[in-house]
PDB file of C-alpha atoms in Angstrom:
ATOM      1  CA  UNK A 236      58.317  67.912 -71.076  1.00 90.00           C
ATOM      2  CA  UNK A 237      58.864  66.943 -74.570  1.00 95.00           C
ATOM      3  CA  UNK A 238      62.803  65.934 -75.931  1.00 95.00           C
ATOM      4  CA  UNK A 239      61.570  68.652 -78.206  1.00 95.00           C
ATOM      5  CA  UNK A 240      60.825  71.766 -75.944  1.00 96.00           C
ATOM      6  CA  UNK A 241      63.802  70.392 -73.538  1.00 96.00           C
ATOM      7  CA  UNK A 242      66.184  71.507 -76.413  1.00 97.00           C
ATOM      8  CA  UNK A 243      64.605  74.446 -76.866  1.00 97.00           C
ATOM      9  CA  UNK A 244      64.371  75.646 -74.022  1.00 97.00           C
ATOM     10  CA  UNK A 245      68.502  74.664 -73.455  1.00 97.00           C
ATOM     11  CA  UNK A 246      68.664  76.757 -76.039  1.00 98.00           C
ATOM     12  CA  UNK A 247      67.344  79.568 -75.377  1.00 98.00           C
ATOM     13  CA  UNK A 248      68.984  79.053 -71.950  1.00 98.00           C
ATOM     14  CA  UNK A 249      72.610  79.122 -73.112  1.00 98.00           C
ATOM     15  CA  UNK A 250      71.376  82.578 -74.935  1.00 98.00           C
ATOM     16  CA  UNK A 251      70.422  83.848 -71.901  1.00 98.00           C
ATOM     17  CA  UNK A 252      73.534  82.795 -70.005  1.00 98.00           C
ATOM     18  CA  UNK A 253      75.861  84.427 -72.941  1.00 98.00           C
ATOM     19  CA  UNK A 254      73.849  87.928 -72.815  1.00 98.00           C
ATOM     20  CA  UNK A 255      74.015  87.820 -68.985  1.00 98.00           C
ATOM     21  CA  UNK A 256      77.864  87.573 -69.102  1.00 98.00           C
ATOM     22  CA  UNK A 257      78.343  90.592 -71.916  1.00 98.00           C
ATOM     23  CA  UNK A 258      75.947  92.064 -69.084  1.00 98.00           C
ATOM     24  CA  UNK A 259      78.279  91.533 -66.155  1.00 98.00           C
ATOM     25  CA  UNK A 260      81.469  92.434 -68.240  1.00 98.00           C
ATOM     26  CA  UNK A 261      79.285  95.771 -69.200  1.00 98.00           C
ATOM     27  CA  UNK A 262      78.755  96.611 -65.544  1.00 98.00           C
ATOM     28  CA  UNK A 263      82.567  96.005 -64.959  1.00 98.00           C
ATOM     29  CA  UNK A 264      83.645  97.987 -67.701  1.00 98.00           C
ATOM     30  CA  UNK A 265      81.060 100.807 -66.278  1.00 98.00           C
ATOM     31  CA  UNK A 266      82.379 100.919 -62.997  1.00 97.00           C
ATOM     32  CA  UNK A 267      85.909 100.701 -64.247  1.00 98.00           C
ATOM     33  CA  UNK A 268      85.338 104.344 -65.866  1.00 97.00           C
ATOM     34  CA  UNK A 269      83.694 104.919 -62.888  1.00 96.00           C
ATOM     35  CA  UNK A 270      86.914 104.973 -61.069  1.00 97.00           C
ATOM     36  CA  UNK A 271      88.691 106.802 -63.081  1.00 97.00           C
ATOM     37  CA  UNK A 272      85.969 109.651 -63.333  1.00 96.00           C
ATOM     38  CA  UNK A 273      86.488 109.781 -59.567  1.00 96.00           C
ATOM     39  CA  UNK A 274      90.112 110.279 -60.029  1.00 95.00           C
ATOM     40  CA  UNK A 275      89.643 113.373 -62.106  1.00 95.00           C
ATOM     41  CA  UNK A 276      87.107 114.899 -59.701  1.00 94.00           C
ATOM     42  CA  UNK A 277      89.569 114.251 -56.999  1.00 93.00           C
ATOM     43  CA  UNK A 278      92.855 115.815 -59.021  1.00 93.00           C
ATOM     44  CA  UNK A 279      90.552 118.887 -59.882  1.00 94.00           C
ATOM     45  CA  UNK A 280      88.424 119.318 -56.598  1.00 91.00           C
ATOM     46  CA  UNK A 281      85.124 118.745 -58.393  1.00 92.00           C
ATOM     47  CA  UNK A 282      82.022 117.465 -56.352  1.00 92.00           C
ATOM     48  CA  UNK A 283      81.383 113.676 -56.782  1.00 90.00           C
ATOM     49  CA  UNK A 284      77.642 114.045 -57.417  1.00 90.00           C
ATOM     50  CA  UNK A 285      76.435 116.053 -60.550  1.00 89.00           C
ATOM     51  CA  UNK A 286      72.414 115.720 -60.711  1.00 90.00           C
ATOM     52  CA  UNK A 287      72.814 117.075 -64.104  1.00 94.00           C
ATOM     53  CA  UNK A 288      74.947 114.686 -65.404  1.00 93.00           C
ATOM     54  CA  UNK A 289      72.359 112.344 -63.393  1.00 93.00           C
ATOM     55  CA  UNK A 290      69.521 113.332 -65.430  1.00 94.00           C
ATOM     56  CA  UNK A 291      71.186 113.147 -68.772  1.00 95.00           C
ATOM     57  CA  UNK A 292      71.870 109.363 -67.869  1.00 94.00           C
ATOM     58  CA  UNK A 293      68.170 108.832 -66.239  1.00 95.00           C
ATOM     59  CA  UNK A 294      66.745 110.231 -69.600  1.00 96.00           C
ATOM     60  CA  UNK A 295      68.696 108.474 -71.971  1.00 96.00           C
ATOM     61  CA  UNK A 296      67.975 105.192 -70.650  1.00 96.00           C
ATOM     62  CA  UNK A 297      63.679 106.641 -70.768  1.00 97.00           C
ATOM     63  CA  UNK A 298      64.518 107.477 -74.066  1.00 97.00           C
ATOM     64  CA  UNK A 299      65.807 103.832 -75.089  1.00 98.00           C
ATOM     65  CA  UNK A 300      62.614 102.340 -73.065  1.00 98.00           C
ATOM     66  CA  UNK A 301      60.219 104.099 -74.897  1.00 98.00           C
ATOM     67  CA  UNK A 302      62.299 103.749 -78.433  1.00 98.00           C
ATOM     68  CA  UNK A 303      62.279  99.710 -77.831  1.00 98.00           C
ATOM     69  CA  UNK A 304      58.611  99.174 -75.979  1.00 98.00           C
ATOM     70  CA  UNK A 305      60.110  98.426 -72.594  1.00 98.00           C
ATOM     71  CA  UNK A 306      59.065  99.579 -69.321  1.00 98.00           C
ATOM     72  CA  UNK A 307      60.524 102.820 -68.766  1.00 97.00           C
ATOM     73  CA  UNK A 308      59.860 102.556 -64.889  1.00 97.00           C
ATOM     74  CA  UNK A 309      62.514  99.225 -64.871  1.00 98.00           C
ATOM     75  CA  UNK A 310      64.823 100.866 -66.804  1.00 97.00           C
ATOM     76  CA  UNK A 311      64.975 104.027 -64.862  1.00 95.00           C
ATOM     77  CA  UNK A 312      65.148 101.817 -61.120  1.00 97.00           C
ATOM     78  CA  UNK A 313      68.009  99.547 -63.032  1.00 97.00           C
ATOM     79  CA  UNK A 314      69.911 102.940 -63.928  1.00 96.00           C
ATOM     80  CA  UNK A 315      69.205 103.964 -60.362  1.00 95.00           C
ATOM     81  CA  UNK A 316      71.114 100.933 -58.911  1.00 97.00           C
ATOM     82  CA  UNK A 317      74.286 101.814 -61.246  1.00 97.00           C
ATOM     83  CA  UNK A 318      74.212 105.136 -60.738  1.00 95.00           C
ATOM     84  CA  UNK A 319      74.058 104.342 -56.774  1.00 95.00           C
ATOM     85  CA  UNK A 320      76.936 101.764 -57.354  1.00 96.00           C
ATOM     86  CA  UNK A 321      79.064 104.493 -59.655  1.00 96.00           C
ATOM     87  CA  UNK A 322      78.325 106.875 -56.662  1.00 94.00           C
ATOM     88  CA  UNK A 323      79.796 104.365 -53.585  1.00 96.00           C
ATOM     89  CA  UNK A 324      82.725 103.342 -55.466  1.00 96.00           C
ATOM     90  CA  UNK A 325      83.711 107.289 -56.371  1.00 95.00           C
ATOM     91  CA  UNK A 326      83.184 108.362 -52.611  1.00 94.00           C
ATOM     92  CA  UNK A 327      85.341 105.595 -51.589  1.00 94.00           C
ATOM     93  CA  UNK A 328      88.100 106.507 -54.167  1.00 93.00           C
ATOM     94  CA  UNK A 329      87.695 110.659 -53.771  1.00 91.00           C
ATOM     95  CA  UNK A 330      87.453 109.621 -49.679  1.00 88.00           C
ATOM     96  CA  UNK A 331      90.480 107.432 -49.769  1.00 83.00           C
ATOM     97  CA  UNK A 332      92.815 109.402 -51.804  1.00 55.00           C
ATOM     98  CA  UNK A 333      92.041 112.722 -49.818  1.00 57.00           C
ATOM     99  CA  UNK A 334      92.837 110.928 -46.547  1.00 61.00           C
ATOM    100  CA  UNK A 335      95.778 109.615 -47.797  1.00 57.00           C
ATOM    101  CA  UNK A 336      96.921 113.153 -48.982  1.00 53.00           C
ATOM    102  CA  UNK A 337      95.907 114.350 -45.710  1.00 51.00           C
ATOM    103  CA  UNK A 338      98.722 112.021 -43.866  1.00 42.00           C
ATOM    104  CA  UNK A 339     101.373 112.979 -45.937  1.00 39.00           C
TER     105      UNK A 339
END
């Protein structure tokens, strides 16, 4: 490999590494909200999974594949993976905080 393509390719590189840490901080931030939609379903009783709510999500991120010539397939298994993730962490917050009432 050329001094040349070694450079660019460093390059490029460091890009990648500096989009895949906004990335990370973007999952944090999601779940973050996350939690604190759980703790409103769990102050006003409402059911942690809402397949409408679901769908909206799913076809937004179809809608942004198809608006930016990606696969629409990756984004909708990547949003599946979040929304999975979103789902765990409310179940263990709506779980935990209705035990805990439940020992008072």
């Amino acid at each position: 490999m050329s001094e040349q393509s070694e450079n660019q390719l460093s390059s490029l590189r460091r890009e990648l590494d500096a989009i895949d840490r906004r990335l990370l901080e973007s999952v944090r931030e999601r779940i973050d909200v996350c939690t604190r939609v759980a703790s409103v379903k769990r102050e006003f009783d409402i059911p942690m999974m809402q397949p409408g709510r679901v769908g909206v999500v799913q076809e937004r991120a179809r809608e942004f594949a198809r608006a930016h010539n990606m696969s629409e397939d990756f984004l909708a298994a990547l949003y599946d993976l979040l929304i999975g993730e979103a789902c765990r962490v409310e179940d263990l917050i709506i779980d935990a905080e209705s035990t805990a009432g439940d020992r008072r």
